Amino acid sequence: MPALKAPRPLKPYARALRFGWKSFVRLFGARHPRSCTVCGHHGRFFSYGYPLVADVLCPGCLSLERHRLLALYLSENKVFAGQDVLHFAPEEGMTRIVKQQGPSKYTTCDLFASNVDLKINIEQIALPDESFDRILCLHVLEHVDDRKAMAEIYRVLKPGGIAIIMVPIEEGWDTTYENPAITSPAERLYHFGQEDHVRYFGRDLRDRLKAAGFSLGEYTAREPYVLNHGLKRGEKVFVCTKSA
Ligand SMILES: [Zn+2]
């Protein structure tokens, strides 16, 4: 077998610079306009995230891909109308959309934020069983003990209630990548992509949700909505129902 030719020493630098420049050019907006399903902005979207992703930040409302996917789902499914809703780590745009659907009651909560109705630890929710019709929980489970949190969400939902859950997920992986020995922010950034994340979910997220008692529905980011609204291809909204 012939030996591989060694790359020219400057080649990786040249390639990195080329793509760095391309990213810089697209930093404040790409050629193709998008429409925001949260605020209605139509035009260029900005780059955002680590690593940087082009065309994901709406300059009108600061929504990201996940918010616009959920807003799209909610435009077709008025799941909050007339319901008693609990919203974890509430995002401004999502709050507005939930309220537009006319819930009977709307409560926000977070463990750390101050501008919420209740200070709540999702691993140990200090609320009675079967308190809410709907729970909204976006990008929280990758920060906490997810099995405890799922069990608690299930417990405080009324029979027939629905939890809308979104997390970062690697669909190419059978199993979740996690390691409780990794605790420093730098190591978590290296292993899990963010200083305060404790795992990358694999497809077994579904098994974990089912083990908590939920039956699952999924709403997926597909074309033409990915291009039209700046969504993440294949991203999912998990619609988790507690049996009646
Ligand atoms: Zn927007």
PDB file of N, CA, C and O in Angstrom, residues 53 79 203:
ATOM      1  N   VAL A  53     -22.946  29.141  13.974  1.00  0.00           N
ATOM      2  CA  VAL A  53     -23.821  28.609  12.914  1.00  0.00           C
ATOM      3  C   VAL A  53     -24.447  29.799  12.190  1.00  0.00           C
ATOM      4  O   VAL A  53     -24.942  30.737  12.832  1.00  0.00           O
ATOM      5  N   VAL A  79     -52.365  23.925  21.529  1.00  0.00           N
ATOM      6  CA  VAL A  79     -52.366  23.027  22.697  1.00  0.00           C
ATOM      7  C   VAL A  79     -52.529  23.763  24.026  1.00  0.00           C
ATOM      8  O   VAL A  79     -52.828  23.142  25.046  1.00  0.00           O
ATOM      9  N   ARG A 203     -30.620   8.753  20.704  1.00  0.00           N
ATOM     10  CA  ARG A 203     -32.016   8.391  20.397  1.00  0.00           C
ATOM     11  C   ARG A 203     -32.744   7.799  21.598  1.00  0.00           C
ATOM     12  O   ARG A 203     -33.968   7.747  21.621  1.00  0.00           O
TER      13      ARG A 203
END
